[in-house]
């Protein structure tokens, strides 16, 4: 086409050059003056799908030609020679000012060429391929809106990659809401032709649960493999569990415990949920089963056990441990956790609880204390014994006899005696108090962890060197000497338990005297002659709780003297017993001179 265009231009130049050379200018003017020439009304020709058109295909139209001299116009046509190209030649767009030479002539022989220009333009906008973008597009969730926003387009003149494109979108409804929004695409070619396409998208509210496509499957394993098999089954179901929903799947969850529940292994039903982004869930279930066909296995049987009585405790603590430890047996079950194993105790084939086993042991104390067989050994001083058969039961009720064992109590410890010395104030029924104190075991507190206490006898030794032995209630008892405020006796008390273990405790019975002698009953005021101013304190005026021969003394102070033979004498009497207690009393003596002088020499 370009070559043809160049050829046409060259031919046109040749013609123009030829006309200028061969014909005078007034002749050309004269020829055109015979005609009135109006170019076609359509001087802009639009190209088609191949981005090119010809004067013929573009609908150029015919010029309007009339004669100025009244002649008939018989020639009105395109002049290809003068134009330099054919009427059917194709011209690409854009092409401006394409010169068209038009030849006209009348029936009188007048001929003239008129020229005008036309433009070849692209008036066709791009075309969108909307097959994948229908409108309206109806969806069940805004999540289903296609993410691809490239709308293919073609153009008759512009390469698709050179098209100027835009994309806009109105506000979408929320994920779980209904609503309508639009998407708009534009494409502009190099000639400025604009194509616009708007897609309307209608969103319906998601009110339905997800649809499950892959369901969890049931599972099973032996209880010995349960620790690994159950978690693996659960993980596999969560991995394969699949559902779909217009709004998308938010989560897959289940209510399964992380470990298979303890106890008897009943089938476990697990609920799985698929939840969409609108929080609508759909459940489904699967069952994991296992079985327990084996009873517990005894690793070590219960042990025969002895407990020794101690001075500070009871063997009940030890039998409590023995019971709580199930006789120290060891058992294992392949399907029941150790903490869930149950234990049963039987005595003589009868089921007993812990309190009843202890009661049986205590009841055996009534059989006395002696030599007994406990397990494979003989023990002396056995206070009591109980024999128990142990059974182990798993969570599903399967029972195993673990064996029989005995628990014995051995008493080799004597009773514990606690008491304190006693002091007795002399002067009362001292012998009666002493005898009652001895018969009451000196107020000793006796205890024994396994047996009762039996009082046997007592020994005694006094501070005066006398000793002896006696029996409680019958004596003989120590004799208390009279008027001895510092006398004491050491009494050794003896007690045995049911197994003959002897214990003794020595306590002291001490006489004490803390009471002062009493001086009373004498005249508080007396009058004596100056020749004998000191009175005498008679024994009848002095008494003591223990002593009958006290030391009497006094001190005297004179005062209120009117003359050498008349005054007041204050006498303080003191009485001291053999324990050093001193009692005092005051007596007033009025000393008077009542005797006149006596002449020893009378004059003759």
Coordinates of C-alpha atoms in Angstrom, one line a residue:
X1 CA 0.0 0.0 0.0
X2 CA 2.8 2.4 0.8
X3 CA 4.4 1.7 -2.6
X4 CA 1.1 2.4 -4.3
X5 CA 0.8 5.6 -2.3
X6 CA 4.2 6.7 -3.4
X7 CA 3.5 5.9 -7.0
X8 CA 0.3 7.9 -6.8
X9 CA 2.0 10.9 -5.3
X10 CA 4.7 10.6 -8.0
X11 CA 2.1 10.4 -10.8
X12 CA 0.3 13.4 -9.4
X13 CA 3.5 15.4 -9.3
X14 CA 4.1 14.4 -12.9
X15 CA 0.6 15.5 -14.0
X16 CA 0.8 18.7 -12.1
X17 CA 4.2 19.4 -13.6
X18 CA 2.9 18.5 -17.0
X19 CA -0.1 20.8 -16.7
X20 CA 2.2 23.6 -15.6
X21 CA 4.5 23.0 -18.5
X22 CA 2.0 22.3 -21.4
X23 CA -1.0 24.6 -20.7
X24 CA -1.1 28.2 -19.8
X25 CA -2.6 29.2 -16.5
X26 CA -5.5 31.2 -18.0
X27 CA -6.7 28.0 -19.8
X28 CA -7.0 26.1 -16.5
X29 CA -8.8 29.0 -14.9
X30 CA -11.1 29.2 -17.9
X31 CA -11.9 25.5 -17.7
X32 CA -12.7 25.5 -14.0
X33 CA -14.8 28.6 -14.4
X34 CA -17.3 26.7 -16.5
X35 CA -18.3 24.7 -13.4
X36 CA -19.6 25.1 -9.9
X37 CA -18.0 22.4 -7.8
X38 CA -19.1 21.4 -4.3
X39 CA -17.0 18.6 -2.6
X40 CA -18.8 15.6 -1.0
X41 CA -20.3 16.3 2.4
X42 CA -18.4 13.4 4.0
X43 CA -14.7 14.3 3.9
X44 CA -13.9 12.1 7.0
X45 CA -13.7 8.4 6.3
X46 CA -13.8 5.8 9.1
X47 CA -11.7 2.7 8.9
X48 CA -13.1 -0.8 9.5
X49 CA -11.8 -3.8 11.4
X50 CA -8.5 -3.9 9.4
X51 CA -7.8 -0.2 10.4
X52 CA -7.9 0.8 6.7
X53 CA -10.4 2.0 4.2
X54 CA -10.7 3.2 0.6
X55 CA -12.5 6.1 -1.0
X56 CA -15.0 3.6 -2.4
X57 CA -15.5 1.7 0.9
X58 CA -15.4 4.7 3.1
X59 CA -18.5 6.1 1.6
X60 CA -16.9 9.3 0.1
X61 CA -20.0 10.2 -1.9
X62 CA -20.3 12.3 -5.0
X63 CA -19.5 16.0 -5.4
X64 CA -22.2 18.3 -6.6
X65 CA -21.3 19.8 -10.0
X66 CA -23.3 22.2 -12.1
X67 CA -22.4 24.2 -15.3
X68 CA -22.0 27.9 -15.1
X69 CA -23.0 28.2 -18.8
X70 CA -26.0 26.0 -18.8
X71 CA -24.3 23.0 -20.4
X72 CA -24.9 19.5 -19.3
X73 CA -22.4 18.0 -16.9
X74 CA -21.5 14.6 -18.4
X75 CA -18.2 13.8 -16.5
X76 CA -18.3 13.7 -12.7
X77 CA -15.7 11.1 -11.5
X78 CA -12.6 10.3 -9.5
X79 CA -9.5 10.9 -11.5
X80 CA -7.0 8.1 -10.5
X81 CA -4.3 9.5 -12.8
X82 CA -4.4 12.9 -11.4
X83 CA -4.9 11.6 -7.9
X84 CA -2.1 9.1 -8.3
X85 CA -3.9 6.1 -6.8
X86 CA -7.0 4.0 -7.4
X87 CA -10.4 4.7 -6.0
X88 CA -10.3 1.2 -4.3
X89 CA -6.8 1.6 -2.8
X90 CA -6.8 1.2 1.0
X91 CA -5.5 3.9 3.3
X92 CA -4.6 3.3 7.0
X93 CA -5.8 5.4 9.8
X94 CA -4.9 7.9 10.8
X95 CA -4.2 9.6 7.5
X96 CA -4.9 13.4 7.2
X97 CA -5.3 15.5 4.1
X98 CA -5.5 12.8 1.5
X99 CA -5.7 14.8 -1.8
X100 CA -8.6 13.7 -4.0
X101 CA -8.6 14.9 -7.7
X102 CA -12.0 14.9 -9.3
X103 CA -12.6 15.3 -13.0
X104 CA -15.6 17.0 -14.4
X105 CA -16.7 17.8 -18.0
X106 CA -19.7 19.1 -19.9
X107 CA -21.3 18.3 -23.3
X108 CA -19.6 21.4 -24.8
X109 CA -16.1 20.0 -24.3
X110 CA -15.1 21.8 -21.3
X111 CA -13.1 19.7 -18.8
X112 CA -11.7 20.6 -15.4
X113 CA -10.0 19.0 -12.4
X114 CA -11.1 19.9 -8.9
X115 CA -9.2 18.7 -5.8
X116 CA -10.2 18.4 -2.2
X117 CA -8.8 16.6 0.9
X118 CA -10.2 13.8 3.0
X119 CA -9.1 12.4 6.4
X120 CA -8.8 8.7 7.2
X121 CA -9.7 8.2 10.9
X122 CA -10.4 5.5 13.5
X123 CA -13.8 5.9 15.0
X124 CA -14.2 2.4 16.3
X125 CA -13.7 1.9 20.1
X126 CA -12.0 -1.2 21.6
X127 CA -14.2 -4.2 22.1
X128 CA -14.3 -6.1 25.5
X129 CA -14.4 -9.8 25.7
X130 CA -17.0 -10.2 28.5
X131 CA -17.6 -13.9 28.3
X132 CA -15.9 -14.4 31.7
X133 CA -17.5 -11.3 33.2
X134 CA -21.2 -11.7 32.7
X135 CA -23.6 -9.1 34.1
X136 CA -25.4 -9.4 36.4
X137 CA -23.3 -11.8 38.3
X138 CA -25.1 -13.5 41.2
X139 CA -23.1 -15.0 44.0
X140 CA -23.8 -16.5 47.4
X141 CA -21.0 -14.6 49.2
X142 CA -18.8 -11.7 48.5
X143 CA -15.9 -14.1 49.1
X144 CA -16.8 -15.7 45.7
X145 CA -16.1 -12.5 43.8
X146 CA -13.4 -13.4 41.2
X147 CA -10.0 -11.9 42.1
X148 CA -9.1 -11.6 38.4
X149 CA -10.0 -8.1 37.3
X150 CA -8.3 -8.1 33.9
X151 CA -11.0 -7.8 31.2
X152 CA -9.6 -8.8 27.8
X153 CA -10.1 -6.2 25.0
X154 CA -9.2 -5.9 21.3
X155 CA -9.1 -2.9 18.9
X156 CA -9.0 -2.6 15.1
X157 CA -6.1 -0.2 15.2
X158 CA -4.3 -0.4 18.5
X159 CA -2.3 -3.3 19.9
X160 CA -4.2 -4.6 23.1
X161 CA -1.1 -4.1 25.1
X162 CA -1.1 -0.4 24.2
X163 CA -4.7 0.3 25.2
X164 CA -5.1 2.7 28.1
X165 CA -7.1 0.8 30.8
X166 CA -8.9 1.7 34.0
X167 CA -10.7 -0.3 36.6
X168 CA -13.0 0.9 39.4
X169 CA -15.3 -0.8 41.9
X170 CA -18.0 0.4 44.2
X171 CA -18.1 -0.6 47.9
X172 CA -18.7 -4.2 48.5
X173 CA -21.1 -5.5 51.1
X174 CA -19.6 -7.1 54.3
X175 CA -18.5 -10.7 54.2
X176 CA -21.7 -12.2 55.6
X177 CA -24.2 -9.5 54.3
X178 CA -26.2 -9.2 51.1
X179 CA -25.9 -6.3 48.7
X180 CA -25.0 -5.1 45.2
X181 CA -21.9 -3.4 43.8
X182 CA -20.5 -2.7 40.4
X183 CA -17.2 -3.1 38.6
X184 CA -16.4 -0.8 35.7
X185 CA -13.6 -1.2 33.1
X186 CA -12.6 1.3 30.4
X187 CA -10.2 0.9 27.5
X188 CA -9.0 3.8 25.2
X189 CA -7.2 3.3 21.9
X190 CA -4.6 5.6 20.4
X191 CA -7.3 7.5 18.6
X192 CA -9.1 8.3 21.9
X193 CA -12.0 5.9 21.2
X194 CA -13.3 4.8 24.6
X195 CA -15.0 1.6 25.5
X196 CA -16.8 1.2 28.8
X197 CA -18.1 -2.0 30.4
X198 CA -19.9 -2.2 33.8
X199 CA -20.6 -5.5 35.5
X200 CA -23.2 -5.6 38.3
X201 CA -22.6 -8.2 41.0
X202 CA -25.4 -9.3 43.3
X203 CA -24.4 -10.8 46.6
X204 CA -26.9 -13.0 48.6
X205 CA -26.5 -13.4 52.4
X206 CA -24.8 -16.6 53.5
X207 CA -27.3 -18.4 55.8
X208 CA -26.4 -22.0 55.1
X209 CA -23.8 -24.1 56.9
X210 CA -20.8 -25.5 55.0
X211 CA -21.1 -28.5 52.9
X212 CA -18.8 -31.4 54.0
X213 CA -17.0 -33.1 51.2
X214 CA -14.6 -35.4 53.1
X215 CA -16.0 -36.8 56.4
X216 CA -14.0 -38.0 59.4
X217 CA -13.8 -41.8 59.5
X218 CA -14.2 -44.2 62.5
X219 CA -11.1 -45.7 64.0
X220 CA -10.0 -48.5 66.4
X221 CA -7.0 -50.0 68.0
X222 CA -6.0 -52.4 70.7
X223 CA -5.7 -50.8 74.1
X224 CA -2.0 -51.6 74.2
X225 CA -1.5 -49.4 71.2
X226 CA -3.9 -46.7 72.3
X227 CA -1.3 -44.2 73.5
X228 CA 0.0 -43.7 69.9
X229 CA -2.9 -44.9 67.8
X230 CA -5.6 -42.5 69.2
X231 CA -3.6 -39.2 68.7
X232 CA -2.5 -40.4 65.2
X233 CA -6.2 -41.2 64.3
X234 CA -7.3 -37.8 65.5
X235 CA -4.6 -36.0 63.6
X236 CA -5.4 -37.9 60.4
X237 CA -9.1 -37.0 60.6
X238 CA -8.4 -33.3 61.1
X239 CA -6.0 -33.4 58.2
X240 CA -8.6 -35.0 55.8
X241 CA -11.7 -33.3 57.1
X242 CA -12.8 -31.0 54.3
X243 CA -15.8 -28.7 53.7
X244 CA -16.8 -25.9 51.4
X245 CA -18.9 -22.8 51.8
X246 CA -19.6 -19.7 49.7
X247 CA -18.1 -17.5 52.4
X248 CA -15.1 -19.7 52.9
X249 CA -14.1 -22.0 55.8
X250 CA -12.9 -20.3 58.9
X251 CA -11.9 -23.3 61.0
X252 CA -12.1 -27.0 61.6
X253 CA -12.5 -28.0 65.2
X254 CA -13.4 -31.0 67.4
X255 CA -14.2 -31.8 71.0
X256 CA -11.8 -34.7 71.3
X257 CA -9.7 -35.0 74.5
X258 CA -6.0 -34.9 73.7
X259 CA -5.7 -38.4 75.4
X260 CA -8.1 -41.2 75.3
X261 CA -10.3 -41.0 78.4
X262 CA -9.2 -43.1 81.4
X263 CA -11.4 -45.8 82.8
X264 CA -12.9 -48.7 81.0
X265 CA -12.3 -48.2 77.3
X266 CA -15.7 -47.6 76.0
X267 CA -16.0 -46.2 72.4
X268 CA -15.3 -42.5 72.2
X269 CA -17.6 -40.4 70.0
X270 CA -15.9 -37.3 68.7
X271 CA -17.8 -34.4 67.2
X272 CA -16.1 -32.4 64.4
X273 CA -17.2 -29.0 63.2
X274 CA -16.6 -27.1 60.0
X275 CA -17.3 -23.3 60.6
X276 CA -17.5 -20.8 57.8
X277 CA -16.5 -17.2 57.9
X278 CA -20.1 -16.2 58.9
X279 CA -19.7 -18.4 62.0
X280 CA -22.2 -21.0 60.7
X281 CA -21.0 -24.5 61.7
X282 CA -22.0 -28.0 60.6
X283 CA -21.2 -30.9 62.9
X284 CA -20.3 -34.5 62.1
X285 CA -19.2 -37.4 64.3
X286 CA -16.7 -40.3 64.2
X287 CA -16.1 -43.0 66.7
X288 CA -12.8 -44.4 68.0
X289 CA -13.1 -47.8 69.6
X290 CA -10.8 -50.0 71.7
X291 CA -11.1 -53.1 73.9
X292 CA -9.7 -54.5 77.2
X293 CA -9.6 -58.3 77.4
X294 CA -6.8 -58.8 79.9
X295 CA -7.0 -58.7 83.7
X296 CA -4.2 -57.0 85.7
X297 CA -0.8 -58.7 86.0
X298 CA 0.8 -59.1 89.4
X299 CA 4.4 -58.0 89.3
X300 CA 5.1 -58.7 93.0
X301 CA 2.7 -60.2 95.5
X302 CA 1.8 -58.6 98.9
X303 CA 4.4 -58.9 101.6
X304 CA 4.2 -60.3 105.1
X305 CA 5.0 -57.4 107.4
X306 CA 5.7 -56.9 111.1
X307 CA 5.5 -53.7 113.1
X308 CA 7.3 -53.2 116.4
X309 CA 5.6 -51.3 119.1
X310 CA 7.5 -48.2 120.0
X311 CA 7.7 -46.0 123.1
X312 CA 6.2 -43.1 121.2
X313 CA 3.7 -44.5 118.7
X314 CA 1.2 -47.1 117.9
X315 CA 1.5 -49.9 115.2
X316 CA -1.7 -48.6 113.8
X317 CA 0.3 -46.1 111.8
X318 CA 2.3 -48.9 110.2
X319 CA -0.7 -51.0 109.4
X320 CA -2.3 -47.9 107.9
X321 CA 0.8 -47.7 105.6
X322 CA 0.5 -51.4 104.8
X323 CA -3.1 -51.1 103.8
X324 CA -2.6 -47.9 101.8
X325 CA 0.3 -49.5 99.9
X326 CA -2.0 -52.6 99.3
X327 CA 0.4 -54.8 101.3
X328 CA 3.3 -53.4 99.2
X329 CA 2.1 -55.5 96.2
X330 CA 2.9 -54.3 92.6
X331 CA 0.5 -54.7 89.7
X332 CA 0.2 -53.6 86.1
X333 CA -2.7 -53.5 83.6
X334 CA -2.2 -53.0 79.9
X335 CA -5.3 -50.8 79.4
X336 CA -6.0 -49.2 82.8
X337 CA -3.8 -46.5 84.2
X338 CA -2.0 -47.3 87.4
X339 CA -3.9 -44.6 89.3
X340 CA -7.2 -46.1 88.2
X341 CA -6.6 -49.7 89.4
X342 CA -8.9 -50.7 92.3
X343 CA -7.9 -53.0 95.1
X344 CA -10.0 -55.3 97.3
X345 CA -9.1 -56.9 100.7
X346 CA -10.7 -60.0 102.0
X347 CA -10.5 -61.8 105.4
X348 CA -11.8 -65.3 105.5
X349 CA -13.4 -64.7 102.0
X350 CA -15.3 -61.6 103.2
X351 CA -14.6 -58.2 101.7
X352 CA -13.3 -55.8 104.3
X353 CA -12.5 -52.1 104.1
X354 CA -9.5 -50.4 105.8
X355 CA -11.3 -49.8 109.1
X356 CA -12.5 -53.3 109.3
X357 CA -9.0 -54.7 108.7
X358 CA -7.6 -52.5 111.5
X359 CA -10.5 -53.7 113.8
X360 CA -9.6 -57.3 113.0
X361 CA -6.0 -56.6 114.1
X362 CA -7.1 -55.0 117.3
X363 CA -9.5 -57.8 118.0
X364 CA -6.7 -60.3 117.7
X365 CA -5.1 -58.6 120.8
X366 CA -7.6 -60.5 122.8
X367 CA -5.8 -63.7 122.1
X368 CA -2.9 -62.6 124.3
X369 CA 0.8 -62.2 123.5
X370 CA 2.9 -65.1 122.4
X371 CA 4.8 -66.8 119.6
X372 CA 3.2 -66.8 116.2
X373 CA 4.0 -67.7 112.6
X374 CA 4.0 -64.6 110.3
X375 CA 4.8 -65.6 106.8
X376 CA 7.7 -68.0 106.8
X377 CA 9.1 -66.9 110.2
X378 CA 8.3 -67.5 113.9
X379 CA 8.2 -64.3 116.0
X380 CA 8.0 -64.0 119.8
X381 CA 5.9 -61.5 121.8
X382 CA 3.4 -61.2 118.9
X383 CA 0.6 -59.0 120.2
X384 CA -1.7 -59.4 117.3
X385 CA -2.0 -60.5 113.7
X386 CA -4.3 -60.1 110.7
X387 CA -4.2 -62.1 107.4
X388 CA -5.6 -60.4 104.3
X389 CA -6.1 -61.6 100.7
X390 CA -5.6 -58.8 98.1
X391 CA -7.3 -58.5 94.7
X392 CA -6.5 -56.1 91.9
X393 CA -9.4 -54.8 89.7
X394 CA -9.0 -52.9 86.4
X395 CA -11.3 -50.2 85.1
X396 CA -13.4 -52.7 83.3
X397 CA -13.9 -54.9 86.4
X398 CA -11.5 -57.6 85.6
X399 CA -10.1 -59.0 88.8
X400 CA -6.8 -60.8 89.7
X401 CA -5.9 -62.5 93.0
X402 CA -2.7 -60.9 94.1
X403 CA -2.0 -63.2 97.0
X404 CA -2.3 -63.4 100.8
X405 CA -0.1 -61.7 103.4
X406 CA -0.1 -61.2 107.2
X407 CA 0.5 -58.1 109.3
X408 CA 1.8 -58.8 112.8
X409 CA 2.5 -56.5 115.8
X410 CA 5.4 -57.4 118.0
X411 CA 5.7 -55.8 121.5
X412 CA 9.2 -55.7 123.0
X413 CA 9.0 -52.3 124.5
X414 CA 7.9 -51.8 128.1
X415 CA 5.3 -49.3 129.2
X416 CA 6.2 -45.6 129.5
X417 CA 5.9 -44.2 133.0
X418 CA 5.8 -40.5 133.7
X419 CA 5.3 -38.9 137.1
X420 CA 6.8 -36.4 139.5
X421 CA 8.0 -36.2 143.2
X422 CA 5.6 -35.1 145.8
X423 CA 6.0 -32.9 148.9
X424 CA 3.7 -33.3 151.9
X425 CA 3.3 -30.7 154.7
X426 CA 3.8 -32.6 157.9
X427 CA 1.4 -32.4 160.7
X428 CA -1.7 -34.0 159.1
X429 CA -2.4 -37.6 158.3
X430 CA 1.0 -38.1 156.8
X431 CA 0.9 -41.9 156.9
X432 CA -2.5 -42.0 155.2
X433 CA -1.4 -39.6 152.5
X434 CA 1.7 -41.6 151.9
X435 CA -0.1 -44.9 151.7
X436 CA -2.8 -43.5 149.3
X437 CA -0.1 -42.0 147.1
X438 CA 1.7 -45.4 146.8
X439 CA -1.6 -47.2 146.1
X440 CA -2.3 -44.7 143.4
X441 CA 1.0 -45.6 141.8
X442 CA 2.5 -42.3 142.8
X443 CA 0.1 -40.5 140.3
X444 CA 2.2 -42.0 137.5
X445 CA 0.8 -41.8 134.0
X446 CA 1.4 -45.2 132.3
X447 CA 1.1 -45.8 128.5
X448 CA 1.9 -48.6 126.1
X449 CA 1.6 -48.5 122.3
X450 CA 0.3 -52.1 122.1
X451 CA -0.8 -53.4 125.5
X452 CA -2.5 -52.5 128.7
X453 CA -0.4 -51.8 131.8
X454 CA -0.3 -54.1 134.8
X455 CA 1.0 -52.8 138.1
X456 CA 3.0 -55.5 139.9
X457 CA 4.7 -54.2 143.1
X458 CA 6.8 -51.4 144.7
X459 CA 10.1 -51.1 146.5
X460 CA 11.0 -48.3 149.0
X461 CA 13.9 -46.8 150.8
X462 CA 13.6 -44.0 153.5
X463 CA 16.0 -41.2 154.5
X464 CA 16.4 -42.9 157.8
X465 CA 17.9 -46.0 156.2
X466 CA 14.9 -48.3 156.2
X467 CA 13.9 -50.2 153.1
X468 CA 11.4 -52.7 152.0
X469 CA 8.9 -54.0 149.3
X470 CA 5.2 -54.2 149.2
X471 CA 2.1 -54.8 147.1
X472 CA -0.4 -52.2 146.1
X473 CA -3.3 -52.1 148.5
X474 CA -1.8 -54.5 151.1
X475 CA 1.7 -53.1 151.8
X476 CA 3.7 -53.2 153.8
X477 CA 4.3 -49.4 153.6
X478 CA 7.1 -47.2 154.9
X479 CA 6.6 -45.9 158.5
X480 CA 6.9 -42.1 159.0
X481 CA 8.8 -41.1 162.2
X482 CA 7.2 -38.5 164.5
X483 CA 8.5 -35.0 164.6
X484 CA 10.8 -35.3 161.6
X485 CA 10.1 -32.5 159.2
X486 CA 12.8 -33.4 156.7
X487 CA 12.0 -37.1 156.3
X488 CA 11.5 -38.6 152.8
X489 CA 11.0 -42.0 151.1
X490 CA 12.0 -43.1 147.5
X491 CA 9.4 -45.5 146.1
X492 CA 10.1 -47.5 143.0
X493 CA 6.9 -48.4 141.1
X494 CA 6.9 -51.5 138.8
X495 CA 4.6 -52.1 135.8
X496 CA 4.4 -54.7 133.1
X497 CA 2.5 -54.8 129.7
X498 CA 0.6 -57.8 128.3
X499 CA 3.8 -59.2 126.8
X500 CA 5.7 -59.1 130.1
X501 CA 7.9 -56.1 129.3
X502 CA 8.8 -54.5 132.6
X503 CA 9.2 -50.9 133.4
X504 CA 9.9 -49.1 136.7
X505 CA 9.8 -45.5 137.9
X506 CA 11.2 -44.1 141.2
X507 CA 9.5 -41.1 142.8
X508 CA 10.2 -39.4 146.2
X509 CA 7.7 -38.6 148.9
X510 CA 9.1 -35.7 150.9
X511 CA 7.9 -34.3 154.3
X512 CA 8.3 -30.6 154.6
X513 CA 7.5 -28.0 157.3
X514 CA 7.0 -24.4 156.3
X515 CA 4.6 -23.4 159.1
X516 CA 6.0 -21.2 162.0
X517 CA 5.4 -22.1 165.6
X518 CA 2.5 -20.2 167.3
X519 CA 2.9 -18.2 170.5
X520 CA -0.5 -17.3 172.0
X521 CA -2.7 -17.3 175.1
X522 CA -0.3 -15.6 177.5
X523 CA -1.3 -12.2 179.1
X524 CA -0.3 -9.4 176.9
X525 CA 0.5 -7.1 179.7
X526 CA 1.7 -8.1 183.2
X527 CA 3.2 -6.2 186.2
X528 CA 6.3 -7.5 187.9
X529 CA 8.5 -6.1 190.7
X530 CA 11.8 -4.6 189.8
X531 CA 13.5 -7.3 191.7
X532 CA 12.3 -10.0 189.1
X533 CA 11.5 -8.1 185.9
X534 CA 11.6 -11.1 183.5
X535 CA 8.5 -13.3 183.1
X536 CA 8.5 -17.0 182.2
X537 CA 6.9 -18.3 178.9
X538 CA 5.1 -21.5 179.8
X539 CA 5.0 -24.4 177.2
X540 CA 1.3 -24.2 177.2
X541 CA 1.5 -20.9 175.3
X542 CA 3.7 -22.4 172.5
X543 CA 2.5 -24.9 169.7
X544 CA 3.8 -26.2 166.4
X545 CA 2.4 -28.5 163.6
X546 CA 5.3 -30.9 163.8
X547 CA 7.8 -30.1 166.7
X548 CA 6.9 -30.6 170.4
X549 CA 10.3 -29.3 171.8
X550 CA 11.0 -26.0 170.4
X551 CA 13.8 -23.6 171.3
X552 CA 12.4 -20.6 173.3
X553 CA 14.2 -17.2 173.5
X554 CA 13.4 -13.5 174.0
X555 CA 14.7 -10.0 173.7
X556 CA 13.8 -7.1 176.0
X557 CA 13.8 -3.4 175.5
X558 CA 13.2 -0.9 178.5
X559 CA 11.4 2.4 178.1
X560 CA 9.3 5.0 179.9
X561 CA 11.4 5.0 183.0
X562 CA 10.2 7.3 185.8
X563 CA 12.8 6.1 188.3
X564 CA 15.4 3.4 188.5
X565 CA 13.0 0.8 189.7
X566 CA 9.9 1.7 187.6
X567 CA 9.7 1.4 183.8
X568 CA 8.1 -0.5 180.9
X569 CA 9.8 -3.6 179.4
X570 CA 8.9 -4.8 175.9
X571 CA 9.7 -8.5 175.6
X572 CA 9.7 -10.2 172.1
X573 CA 9.3 -14.0 172.5
X574 CA 10.7 -16.4 169.8
X575 CA 9.9 -20.1 169.3
X576 CA 12.0 -22.0 166.7
X577 CA 11.0 -25.6 165.5
X578 CA 13.5 -28.2 164.3
X579 CA 13.0 -27.1 160.6
X580 CA 14.1 -23.5 161.5
X581 CA 10.6 -21.9 161.3
X582 CA 10.4 -19.1 163.9
X583 CA 7.2 -17.8 165.5
X584 CA 7.2 -14.5 167.5
X585 CA 5.0 -12.7 170.0
X586 CA 5.3 -9.5 172.0
X587 CA 4.5 -9.1 175.8
X588 CA 4.5 -5.8 177.8
X589 CA 5.9 -6.0 181.4
X590 CA 5.3 -3.1 183.7
X591 CA 8.1 -3.0 186.2
X592 CA 7.3 -1.3 189.5
X593 CA 9.2 -0.6 192.8
X594 CA 6.6 -1.4 195.5
X595 CA 9.0 -2.3 198.4
X596 CA 10.3 0.4 200.7
X597 CA 13.9 0.5 201.9
X598 CA 15.0 -2.0 204.6
X599 CA 17.3 -0.9 207.3
X600 CA 20.0 -3.3 207.6
X601 CA 21.7 -1.5 210.4
X602 CA 19.5 0.0 213.1
X603 CA 21.2 2.2 215.6
X604 CA 20.9 1.0 219.1

